[in-house]
Tab-separated table of C-alpha atoms in Angstrom:
chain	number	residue	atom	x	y	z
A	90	UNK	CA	-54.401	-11.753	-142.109
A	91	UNK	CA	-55.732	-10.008	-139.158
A	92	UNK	CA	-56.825	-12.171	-135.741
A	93	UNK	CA	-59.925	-14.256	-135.247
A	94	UNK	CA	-61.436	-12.995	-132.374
A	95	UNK	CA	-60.831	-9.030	-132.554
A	96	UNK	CA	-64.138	-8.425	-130.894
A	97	UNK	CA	-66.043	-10.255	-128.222
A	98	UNK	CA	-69.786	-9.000	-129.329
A	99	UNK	CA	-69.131	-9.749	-132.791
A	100	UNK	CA	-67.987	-13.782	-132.029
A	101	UNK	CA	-68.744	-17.118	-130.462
A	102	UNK	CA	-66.792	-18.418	-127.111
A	103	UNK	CA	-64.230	-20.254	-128.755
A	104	UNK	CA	-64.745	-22.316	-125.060
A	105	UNK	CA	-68.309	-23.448	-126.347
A	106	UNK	CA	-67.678	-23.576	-129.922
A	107	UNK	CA	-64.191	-25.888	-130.277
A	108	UNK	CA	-65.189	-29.698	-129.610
A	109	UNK	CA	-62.578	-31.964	-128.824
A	110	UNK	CA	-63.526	-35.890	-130.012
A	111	UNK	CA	-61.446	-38.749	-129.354
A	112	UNK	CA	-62.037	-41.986	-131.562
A	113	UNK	CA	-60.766	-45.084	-130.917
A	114	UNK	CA	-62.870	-46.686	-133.954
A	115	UNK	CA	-64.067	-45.563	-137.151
A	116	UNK	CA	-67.743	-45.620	-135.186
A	117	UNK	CA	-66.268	-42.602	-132.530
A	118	UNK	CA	-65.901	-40.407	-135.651
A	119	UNK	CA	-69.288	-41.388	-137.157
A	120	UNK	CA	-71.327	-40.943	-134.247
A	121	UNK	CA	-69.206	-39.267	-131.608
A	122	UNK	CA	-69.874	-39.973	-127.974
A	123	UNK	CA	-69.769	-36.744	-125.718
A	124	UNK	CA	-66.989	-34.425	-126.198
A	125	UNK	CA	-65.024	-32.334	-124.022
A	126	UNK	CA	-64.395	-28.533	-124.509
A	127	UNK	CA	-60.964	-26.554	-123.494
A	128	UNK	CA	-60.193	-24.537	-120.803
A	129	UNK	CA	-58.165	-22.141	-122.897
A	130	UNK	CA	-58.321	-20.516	-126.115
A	131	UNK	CA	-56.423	-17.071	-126.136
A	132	UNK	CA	-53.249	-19.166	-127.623
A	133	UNK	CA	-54.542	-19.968	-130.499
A	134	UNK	CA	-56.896	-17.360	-131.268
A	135	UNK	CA	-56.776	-14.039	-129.211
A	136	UNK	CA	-56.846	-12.972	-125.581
A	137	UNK	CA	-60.523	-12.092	-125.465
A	138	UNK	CA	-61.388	-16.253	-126.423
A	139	UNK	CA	-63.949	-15.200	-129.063
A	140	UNK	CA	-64.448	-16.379	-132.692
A	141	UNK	CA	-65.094	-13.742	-134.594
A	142	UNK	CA	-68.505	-13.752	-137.296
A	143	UNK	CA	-68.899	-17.228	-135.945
A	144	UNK	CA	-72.094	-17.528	-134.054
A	145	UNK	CA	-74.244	-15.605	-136.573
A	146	UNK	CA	-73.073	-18.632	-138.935
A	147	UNK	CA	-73.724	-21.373	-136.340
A	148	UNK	CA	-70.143	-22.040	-136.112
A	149	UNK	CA	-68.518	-24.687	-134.650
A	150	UNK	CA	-64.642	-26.406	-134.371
A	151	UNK	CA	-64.470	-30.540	-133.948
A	152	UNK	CA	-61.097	-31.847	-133.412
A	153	UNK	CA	-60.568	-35.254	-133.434
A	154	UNK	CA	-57.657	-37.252	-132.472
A	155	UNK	CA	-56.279	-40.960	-132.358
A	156	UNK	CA	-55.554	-41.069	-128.073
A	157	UNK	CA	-52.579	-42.834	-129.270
A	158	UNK	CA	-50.725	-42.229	-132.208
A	159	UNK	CA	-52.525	-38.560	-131.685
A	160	UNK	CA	-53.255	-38.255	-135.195
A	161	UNK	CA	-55.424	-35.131	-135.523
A	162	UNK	CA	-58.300	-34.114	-138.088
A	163	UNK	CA	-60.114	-30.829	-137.794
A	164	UNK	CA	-63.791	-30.210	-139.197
A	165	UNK	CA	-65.635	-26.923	-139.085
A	166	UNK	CA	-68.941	-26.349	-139.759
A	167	UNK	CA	-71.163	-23.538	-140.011
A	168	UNK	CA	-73.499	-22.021	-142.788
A	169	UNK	CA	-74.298	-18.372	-144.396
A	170	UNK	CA	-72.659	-16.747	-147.364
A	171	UNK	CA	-69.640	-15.887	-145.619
A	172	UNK	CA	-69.168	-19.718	-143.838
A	173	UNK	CA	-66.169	-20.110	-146.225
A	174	UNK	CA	-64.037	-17.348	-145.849
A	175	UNK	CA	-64.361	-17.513	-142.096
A	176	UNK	CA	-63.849	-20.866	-141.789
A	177	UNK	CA	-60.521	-20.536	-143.402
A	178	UNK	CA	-59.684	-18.078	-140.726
A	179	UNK	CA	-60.233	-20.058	-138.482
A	180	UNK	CA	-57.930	-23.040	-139.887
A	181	UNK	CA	-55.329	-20.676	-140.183
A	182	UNK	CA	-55.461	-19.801	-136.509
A	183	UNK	CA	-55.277	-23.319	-136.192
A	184	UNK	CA	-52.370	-24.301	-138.804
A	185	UNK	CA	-50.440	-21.412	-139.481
A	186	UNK	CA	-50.773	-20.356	-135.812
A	187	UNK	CA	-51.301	-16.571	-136.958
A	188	UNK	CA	-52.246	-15.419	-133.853
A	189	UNK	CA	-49.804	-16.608	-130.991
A	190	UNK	CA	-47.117	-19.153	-132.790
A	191	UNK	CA	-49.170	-22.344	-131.836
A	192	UNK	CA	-49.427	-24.612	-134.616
A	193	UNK	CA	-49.513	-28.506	-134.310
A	194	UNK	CA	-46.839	-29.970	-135.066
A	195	UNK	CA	-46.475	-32.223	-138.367
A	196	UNK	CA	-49.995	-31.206	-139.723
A	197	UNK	CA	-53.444	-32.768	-139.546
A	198	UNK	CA	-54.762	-35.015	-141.471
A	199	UNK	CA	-55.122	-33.963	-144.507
A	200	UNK	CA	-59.104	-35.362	-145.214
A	201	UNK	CA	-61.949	-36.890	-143.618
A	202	UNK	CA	-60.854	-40.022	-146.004
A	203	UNK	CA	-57.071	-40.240	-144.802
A	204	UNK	CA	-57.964	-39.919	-140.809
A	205	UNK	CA	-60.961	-42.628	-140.981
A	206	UNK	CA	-58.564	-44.851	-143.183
A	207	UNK	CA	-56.211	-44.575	-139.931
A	208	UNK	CA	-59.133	-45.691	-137.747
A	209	UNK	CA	-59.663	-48.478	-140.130
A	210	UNK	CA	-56.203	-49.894	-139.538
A	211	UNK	CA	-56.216	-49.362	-136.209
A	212	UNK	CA	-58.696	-51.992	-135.301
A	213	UNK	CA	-57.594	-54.261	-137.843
A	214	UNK	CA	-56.169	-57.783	-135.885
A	215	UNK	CA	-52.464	-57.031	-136.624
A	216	UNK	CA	-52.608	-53.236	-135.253
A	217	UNK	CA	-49.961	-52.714	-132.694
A	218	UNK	CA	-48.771	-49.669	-130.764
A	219	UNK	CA	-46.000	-49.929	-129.313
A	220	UNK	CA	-45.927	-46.780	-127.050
A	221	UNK	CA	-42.606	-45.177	-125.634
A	222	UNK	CA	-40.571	-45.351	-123.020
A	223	UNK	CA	-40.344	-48.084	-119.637
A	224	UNK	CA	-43.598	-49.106	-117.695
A	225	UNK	CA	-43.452	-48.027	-114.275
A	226	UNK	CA	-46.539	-49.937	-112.931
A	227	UNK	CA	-50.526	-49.575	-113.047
A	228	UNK	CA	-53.896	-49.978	-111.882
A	229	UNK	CA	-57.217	-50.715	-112.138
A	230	UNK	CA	-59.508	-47.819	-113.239
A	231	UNK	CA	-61.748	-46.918	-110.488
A	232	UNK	CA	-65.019	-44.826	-110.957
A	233	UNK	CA	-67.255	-45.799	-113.781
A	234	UNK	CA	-64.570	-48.198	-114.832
A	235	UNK	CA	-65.325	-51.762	-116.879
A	236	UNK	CA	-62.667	-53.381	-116.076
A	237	UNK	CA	-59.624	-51.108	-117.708
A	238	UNK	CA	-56.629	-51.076	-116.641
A	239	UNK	CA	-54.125	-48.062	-116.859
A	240	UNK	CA	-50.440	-48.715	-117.373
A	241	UNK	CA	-48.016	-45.535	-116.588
A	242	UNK	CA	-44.834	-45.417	-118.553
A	243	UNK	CA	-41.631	-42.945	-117.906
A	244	UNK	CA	-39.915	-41.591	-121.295
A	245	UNK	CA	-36.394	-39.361	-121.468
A	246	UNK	CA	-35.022	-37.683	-123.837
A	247	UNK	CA	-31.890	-38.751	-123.671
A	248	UNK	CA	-31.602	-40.713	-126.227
A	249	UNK	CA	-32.401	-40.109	-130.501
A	250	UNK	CA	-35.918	-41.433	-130.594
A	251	UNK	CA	-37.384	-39.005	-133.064
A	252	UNK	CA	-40.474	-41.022	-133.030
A	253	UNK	CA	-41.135	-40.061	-129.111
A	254	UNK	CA	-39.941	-36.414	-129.456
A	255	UNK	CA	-42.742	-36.127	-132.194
A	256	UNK	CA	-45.197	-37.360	-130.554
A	257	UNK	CA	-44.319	-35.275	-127.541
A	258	UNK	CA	-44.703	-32.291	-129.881
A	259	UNK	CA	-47.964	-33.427	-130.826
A	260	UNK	CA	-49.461	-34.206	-127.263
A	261	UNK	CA	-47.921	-31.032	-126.161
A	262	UNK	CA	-50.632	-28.862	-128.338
A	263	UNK	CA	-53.322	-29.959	-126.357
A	264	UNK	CA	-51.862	-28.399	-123.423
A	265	UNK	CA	-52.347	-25.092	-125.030
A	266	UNK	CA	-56.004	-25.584	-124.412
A	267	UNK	CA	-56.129	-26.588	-121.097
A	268	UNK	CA	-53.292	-24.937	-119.361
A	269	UNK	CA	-53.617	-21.254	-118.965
A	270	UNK	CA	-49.769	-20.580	-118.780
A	271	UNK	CA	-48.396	-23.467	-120.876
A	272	UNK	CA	-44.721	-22.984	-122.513
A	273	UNK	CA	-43.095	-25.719	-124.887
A	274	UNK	CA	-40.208	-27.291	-123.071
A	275	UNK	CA	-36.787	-28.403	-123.865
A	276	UNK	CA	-35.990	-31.663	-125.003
A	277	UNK	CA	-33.188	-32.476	-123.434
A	278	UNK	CA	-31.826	-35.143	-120.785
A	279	UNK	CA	-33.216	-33.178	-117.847
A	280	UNK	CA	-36.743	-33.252	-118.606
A	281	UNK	CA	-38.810	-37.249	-118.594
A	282	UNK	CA	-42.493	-37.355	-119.457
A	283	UNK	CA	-45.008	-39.625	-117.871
A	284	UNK	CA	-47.770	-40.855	-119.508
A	285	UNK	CA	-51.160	-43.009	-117.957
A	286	UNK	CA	-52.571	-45.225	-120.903
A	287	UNK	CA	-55.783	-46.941	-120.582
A	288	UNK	CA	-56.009	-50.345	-121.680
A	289	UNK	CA	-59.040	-52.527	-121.806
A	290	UNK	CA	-59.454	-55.215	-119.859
A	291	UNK	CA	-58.731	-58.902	-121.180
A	292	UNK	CA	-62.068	-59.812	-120.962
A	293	UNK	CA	-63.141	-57.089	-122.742
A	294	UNK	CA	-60.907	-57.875	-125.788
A	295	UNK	CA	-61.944	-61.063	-126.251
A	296	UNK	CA	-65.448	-59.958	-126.243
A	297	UNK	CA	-64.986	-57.012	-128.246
A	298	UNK	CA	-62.501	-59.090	-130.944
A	299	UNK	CA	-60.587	-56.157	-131.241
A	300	UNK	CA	-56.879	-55.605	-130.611
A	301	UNK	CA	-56.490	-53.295	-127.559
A	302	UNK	CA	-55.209	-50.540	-128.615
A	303	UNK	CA	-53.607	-48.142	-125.634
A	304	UNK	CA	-55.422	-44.716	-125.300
A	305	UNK	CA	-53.468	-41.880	-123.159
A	306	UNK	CA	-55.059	-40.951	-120.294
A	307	UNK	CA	-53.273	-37.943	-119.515
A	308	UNK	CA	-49.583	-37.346	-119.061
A	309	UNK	CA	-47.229	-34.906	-116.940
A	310	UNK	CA	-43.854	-34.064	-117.384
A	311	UNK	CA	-40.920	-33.737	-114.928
A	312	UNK	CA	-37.310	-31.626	-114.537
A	313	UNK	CA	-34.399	-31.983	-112.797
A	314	UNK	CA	-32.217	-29.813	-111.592
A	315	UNK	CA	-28.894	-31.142	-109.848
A	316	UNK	CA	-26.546	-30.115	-107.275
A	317	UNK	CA	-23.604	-31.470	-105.803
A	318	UNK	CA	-25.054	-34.202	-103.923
A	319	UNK	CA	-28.860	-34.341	-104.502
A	320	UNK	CA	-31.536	-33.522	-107.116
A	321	UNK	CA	-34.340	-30.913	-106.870
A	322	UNK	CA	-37.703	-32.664	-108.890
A	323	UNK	CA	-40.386	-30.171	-110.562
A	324	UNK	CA	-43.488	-31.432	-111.856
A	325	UNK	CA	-44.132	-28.723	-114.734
A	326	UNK	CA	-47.041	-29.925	-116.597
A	327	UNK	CA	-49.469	-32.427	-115.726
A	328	UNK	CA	-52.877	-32.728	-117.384
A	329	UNK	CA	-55.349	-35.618	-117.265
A	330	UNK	CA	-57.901	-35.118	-120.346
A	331	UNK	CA	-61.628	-34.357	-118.904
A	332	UNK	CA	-63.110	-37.432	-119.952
A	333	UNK	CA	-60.236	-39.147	-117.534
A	334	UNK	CA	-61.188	-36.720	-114.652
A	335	UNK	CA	-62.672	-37.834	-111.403
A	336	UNK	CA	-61.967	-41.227	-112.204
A	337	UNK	CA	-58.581	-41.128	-109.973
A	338	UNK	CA	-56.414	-41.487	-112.624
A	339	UNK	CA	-54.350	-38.057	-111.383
A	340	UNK	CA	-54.022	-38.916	-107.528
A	341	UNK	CA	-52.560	-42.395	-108.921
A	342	UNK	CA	-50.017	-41.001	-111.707
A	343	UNK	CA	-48.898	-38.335	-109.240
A	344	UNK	CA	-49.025	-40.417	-106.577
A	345	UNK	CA	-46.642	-42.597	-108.972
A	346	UNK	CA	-44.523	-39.860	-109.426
A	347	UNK	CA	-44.032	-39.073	-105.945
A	348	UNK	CA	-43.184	-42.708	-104.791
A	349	UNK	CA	-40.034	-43.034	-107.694
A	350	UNK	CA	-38.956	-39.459	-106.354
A	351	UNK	CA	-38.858	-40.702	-102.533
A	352	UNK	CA	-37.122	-43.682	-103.413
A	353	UNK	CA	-34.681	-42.414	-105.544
A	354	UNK	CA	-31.394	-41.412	-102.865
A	355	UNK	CA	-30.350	-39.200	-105.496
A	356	UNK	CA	-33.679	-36.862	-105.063
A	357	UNK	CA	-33.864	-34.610	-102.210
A	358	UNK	CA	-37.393	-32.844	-102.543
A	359	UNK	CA	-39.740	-32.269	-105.461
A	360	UNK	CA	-41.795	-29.056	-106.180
A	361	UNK	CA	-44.659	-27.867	-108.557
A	362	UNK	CA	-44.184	-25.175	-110.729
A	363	UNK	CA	-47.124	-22.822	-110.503
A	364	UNK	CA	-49.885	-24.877	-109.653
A	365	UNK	CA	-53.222	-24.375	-110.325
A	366	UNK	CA	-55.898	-24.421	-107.291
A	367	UNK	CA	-56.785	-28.027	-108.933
A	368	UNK	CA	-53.560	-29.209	-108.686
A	369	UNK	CA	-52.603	-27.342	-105.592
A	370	UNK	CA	-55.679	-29.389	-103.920
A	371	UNK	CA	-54.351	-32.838	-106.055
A	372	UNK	CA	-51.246	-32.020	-104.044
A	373	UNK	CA	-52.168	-31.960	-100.891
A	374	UNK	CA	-54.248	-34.998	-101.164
A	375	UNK	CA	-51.251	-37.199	-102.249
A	376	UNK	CA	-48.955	-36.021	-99.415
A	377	UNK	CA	-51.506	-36.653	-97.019
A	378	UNK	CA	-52.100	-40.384	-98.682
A	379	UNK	CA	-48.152	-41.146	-98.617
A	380	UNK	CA	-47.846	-39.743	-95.385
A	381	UNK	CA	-49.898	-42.193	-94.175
A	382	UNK	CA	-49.418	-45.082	-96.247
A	383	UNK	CA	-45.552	-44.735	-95.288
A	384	UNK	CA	-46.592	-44.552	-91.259
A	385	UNK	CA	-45.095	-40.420	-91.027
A	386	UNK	CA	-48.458	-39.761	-89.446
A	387	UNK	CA	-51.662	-41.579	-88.018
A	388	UNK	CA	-55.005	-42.011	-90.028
A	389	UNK	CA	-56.299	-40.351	-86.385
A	390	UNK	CA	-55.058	-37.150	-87.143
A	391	UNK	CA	-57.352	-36.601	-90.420
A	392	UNK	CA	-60.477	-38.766	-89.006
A	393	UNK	CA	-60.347	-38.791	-85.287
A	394	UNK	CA	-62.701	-41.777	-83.109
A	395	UNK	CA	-65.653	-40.185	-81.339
A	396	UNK	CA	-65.099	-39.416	-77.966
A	397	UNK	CA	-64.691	-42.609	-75.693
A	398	UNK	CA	-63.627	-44.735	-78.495
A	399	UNK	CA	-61.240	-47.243	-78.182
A	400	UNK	CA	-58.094	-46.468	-80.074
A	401	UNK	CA	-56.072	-49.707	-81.475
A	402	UNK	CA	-52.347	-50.119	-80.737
A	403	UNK	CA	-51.874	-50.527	-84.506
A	404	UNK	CA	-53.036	-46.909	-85.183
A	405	UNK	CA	-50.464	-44.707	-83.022
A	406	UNK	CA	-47.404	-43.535	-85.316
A	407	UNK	CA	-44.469	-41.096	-85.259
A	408	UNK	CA	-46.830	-37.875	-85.249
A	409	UNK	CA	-50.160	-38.790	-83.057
A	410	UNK	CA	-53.653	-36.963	-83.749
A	411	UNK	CA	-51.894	-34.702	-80.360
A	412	UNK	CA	-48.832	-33.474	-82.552
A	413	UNK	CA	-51.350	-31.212	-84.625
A	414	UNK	CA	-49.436	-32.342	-87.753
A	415	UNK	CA	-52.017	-32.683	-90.635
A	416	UNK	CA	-54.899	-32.340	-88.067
A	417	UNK	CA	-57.548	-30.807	-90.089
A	418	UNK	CA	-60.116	-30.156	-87.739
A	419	UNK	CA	-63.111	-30.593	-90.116
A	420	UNK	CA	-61.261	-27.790	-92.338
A	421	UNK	CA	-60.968	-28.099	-96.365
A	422	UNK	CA	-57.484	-28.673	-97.088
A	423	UNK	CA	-56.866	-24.818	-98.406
A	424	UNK	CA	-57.125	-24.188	-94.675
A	425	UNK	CA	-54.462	-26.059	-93.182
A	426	UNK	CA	-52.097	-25.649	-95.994
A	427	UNK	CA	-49.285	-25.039	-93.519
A	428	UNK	CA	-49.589	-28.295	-91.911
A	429	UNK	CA	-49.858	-30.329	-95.484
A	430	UNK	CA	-46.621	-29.037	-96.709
A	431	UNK	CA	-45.118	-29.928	-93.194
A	432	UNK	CA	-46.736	-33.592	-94.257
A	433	UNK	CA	-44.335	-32.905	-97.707
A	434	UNK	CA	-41.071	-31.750	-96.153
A	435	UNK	CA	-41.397	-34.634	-93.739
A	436	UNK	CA	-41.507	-37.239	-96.530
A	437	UNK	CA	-38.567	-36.205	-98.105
A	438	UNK	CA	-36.509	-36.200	-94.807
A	439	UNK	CA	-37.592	-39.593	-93.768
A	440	UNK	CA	-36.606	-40.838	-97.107
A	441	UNK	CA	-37.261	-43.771	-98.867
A	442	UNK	CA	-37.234	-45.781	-95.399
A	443	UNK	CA	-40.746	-44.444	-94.566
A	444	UNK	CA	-39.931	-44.244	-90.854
A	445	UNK	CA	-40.027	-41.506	-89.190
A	446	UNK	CA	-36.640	-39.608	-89.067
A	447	UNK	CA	-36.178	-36.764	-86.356
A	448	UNK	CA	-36.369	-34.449	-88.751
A	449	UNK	CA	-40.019	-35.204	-89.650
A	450	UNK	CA	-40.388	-35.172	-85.893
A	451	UNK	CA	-39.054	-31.372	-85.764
A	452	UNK	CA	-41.477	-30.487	-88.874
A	453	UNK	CA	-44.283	-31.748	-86.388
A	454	UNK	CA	-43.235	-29.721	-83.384
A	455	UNK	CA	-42.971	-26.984	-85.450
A	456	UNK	CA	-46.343	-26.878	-87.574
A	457	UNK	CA	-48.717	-25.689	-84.098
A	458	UNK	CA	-46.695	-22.352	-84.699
A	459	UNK	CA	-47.452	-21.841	-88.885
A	460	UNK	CA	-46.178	-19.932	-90.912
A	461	UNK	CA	-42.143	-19.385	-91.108
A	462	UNK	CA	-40.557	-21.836	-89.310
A	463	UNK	CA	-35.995	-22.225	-89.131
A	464	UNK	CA	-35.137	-25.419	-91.414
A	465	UNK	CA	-32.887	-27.149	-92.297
A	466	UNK	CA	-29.723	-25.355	-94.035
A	467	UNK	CA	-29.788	-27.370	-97.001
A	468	UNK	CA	-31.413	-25.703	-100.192
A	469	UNK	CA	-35.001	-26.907	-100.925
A	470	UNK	CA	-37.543	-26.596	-103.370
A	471	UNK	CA	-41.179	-26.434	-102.531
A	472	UNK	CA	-44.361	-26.019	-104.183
A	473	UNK	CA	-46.062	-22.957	-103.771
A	474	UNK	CA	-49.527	-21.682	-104.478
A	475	UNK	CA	-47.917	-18.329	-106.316
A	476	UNK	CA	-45.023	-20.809	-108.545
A	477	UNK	CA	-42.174	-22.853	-107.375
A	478	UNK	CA	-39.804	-20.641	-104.427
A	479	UNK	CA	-36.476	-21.810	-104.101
A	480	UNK	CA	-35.450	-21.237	-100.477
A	481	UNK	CA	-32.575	-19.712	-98.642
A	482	UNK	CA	-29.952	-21.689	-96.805
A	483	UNK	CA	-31.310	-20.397	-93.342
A	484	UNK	CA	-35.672	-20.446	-93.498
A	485	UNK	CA	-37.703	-23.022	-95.447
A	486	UNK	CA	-41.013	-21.136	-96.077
A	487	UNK	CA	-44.072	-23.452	-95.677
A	488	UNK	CA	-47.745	-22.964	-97.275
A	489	UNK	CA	-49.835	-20.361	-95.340
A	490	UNK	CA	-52.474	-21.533	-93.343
């Protein structure tokens, strides 16, 4: 069976045509609110993103999933004489992963009936989920919010929970649409996943009479790689699902993540494995929040007073607005990349303490040079914009400027 999507002026952009619905209640698939479109297509259909004969017949893909048990039904519509034979094209790119090995794992559901009879249950009074792994913590949602709450929850695979690694498997698709680089990874004991469930707020369940079921927010998944005396920490894949975005719901779970890894002794610096501008920015913003929140550097370096303004006691730390360290100057952040990953190195090397430890004070007087700076002799990984670089025993290299 040859490739859906041969050529571009003969298909629809599979980024316009695939619709991605998530239903909570047998209403969501009925009448689906808004739905969110992928990034990324050229995994499961071809490099060029097109579907081929599928605009002249008005095509178009709607997935919907359970954002918990992730449960998946696909329905594709179109019309014309050839509808048919194209549509089961299509479903084999999908299934049978024809064109690039992607196929979901355990199958969708089979019919329309089976998937709304798994809605059905699921807001039936004695529905539970119980979802995998430890809870870490949570928040309330911010933006837009009505009162949910998200929980975040670390899972290993160190253990035999076959239930977990499926549903890994299954969450792990969806990254195939929205990450342009994605690879499956291994299941093993040095990899943990981290999801951020939303769950409704108290008030809201008795109002609603339903049972609360947990919905994933997004999720992100984390490797370790040890030496003698200390752990390196990547963060490999993170994703936050678009109806999720701009609600803060990434700056939190990272944040999360970045708080266990500096107060773990056993971690000695985390890295990002080739981060996307969004996430390089997502970053950048968390190491300047912990830097602050943990006292490494004053709130006056990022928003200085107006001239002649009197400066509290309270607000001087270990690296003053003077030390340059994090000063943005009214730049964007992608301008003074240098001085945020000094902000990164310098958490790491103050430890879970959060005072300032000389060596954060040496990654301040260095940062008014840039660029290469002599580091510590210890091996350290650090995010950078091209992938993750690990660094020789003599020269840490920091972000450009």
């Amino acid at each position: 069976m040859g490739r859906v999507g041969r050529t571009r002026s003969l298909g629809a952009n599979a980024l316009k045509s695939v619709c991605f619905h998530p239903c909570k209640t047998p209403k969501d698939y009925h009448k689906p609110p808004e739905p969110f479109h992928p990034s990324f297509a050229h995994h499961i259909f071809d490099t060029d993103q097109a579907i081929m004969d599928f605009e002249e017949l008005n095509g178009s893909v709607h997935i919907f999933y359970i954002p918990d048990t992730f449960d998946v039904f696909v329905k594709i519509e179109g019309e014309g004489a050839s509808f048919h034979a194209c549509r089961e094209r299509v479903m084999a790119c999908l299934t049978n992963a024809t064109c690039t090995n992607v196929a979901f794992p355990g199958g969708f559901c089979p019919s329309e009936h089976d998937f709304v009879a798994k809605l059905e249950r699921r807001v039936t009074p004695d529905w539970r989920f119980q979802p995998p792994g430890k809870p870490l913590g949570g928040w309330k949602l911010k933006a837009g919010a009505r009162g949910e709450e998200i929980q975040v929850r670390r899972c290993g695979f160190d253990d035999d929970d076959d239930e977990f690694k499926s549903l890994h498997r299954q969450m792990e698709w969806f990254l195939h649409w929205f990450i342009e680089g994605i690879e499956e990874i291994e299941q093993d004991e040095k990899w943990h996943v981290y999801f951020a469930y939303e769950r409704p707020h108290s008030h809201n369940l008795r109002s609603s009479g339903g049972p609360g079921c947990l919905s994933v927010c997004g999720f992100a998944t984390t490797y370790t790689k040890a030496y003698t005396f200390r752990s390196l920490l990547r963060v490999s894949q993170f994703l936050i699902f678009p109806h999720y975005q701009r609600k803060g719901v990434g700056t939190d779970l990272l944040e999360m993540i970045y708080k266990q890894a500096l107060d773990d002794p056993k971690v000695k610096q985390i890295g990002v494995e080739r981060p996307a501008p969004a996430f390089v920015q997502l970053h950048d913003v968390v190491t300047i929040k912990l830097a602050i929140d943990r006292n490494l550097v004053s709130p006056l370096a990022f928003f200085p007073p107006p001239p002649g303004a009197e400066v509290p006691s309270s607000a001087s730390a270990a690296f003053p607005a003077s030390s340059g360290l994090g000063l943005t100057n009214g730049l964007p952040l992608d301008k003074t990349r240098g001085r945020t990953h000094k902000l990164h190195s310098a958490l790491f090397d103050a430890g879970a303490s959060g005072a300032a430890s000389s060596a954060a004070a040496a990654a301040s007087a260095s940062t008014a040079s840039g660029g290469m700076s002599i580091g510590s002799k210890k091996r350290r990984l650090s995010a950078a914009p091209g992938g993750t670089t690990l660094q020789s025993k003599k020269r840490r290299l920091s972000w450009g400027g």
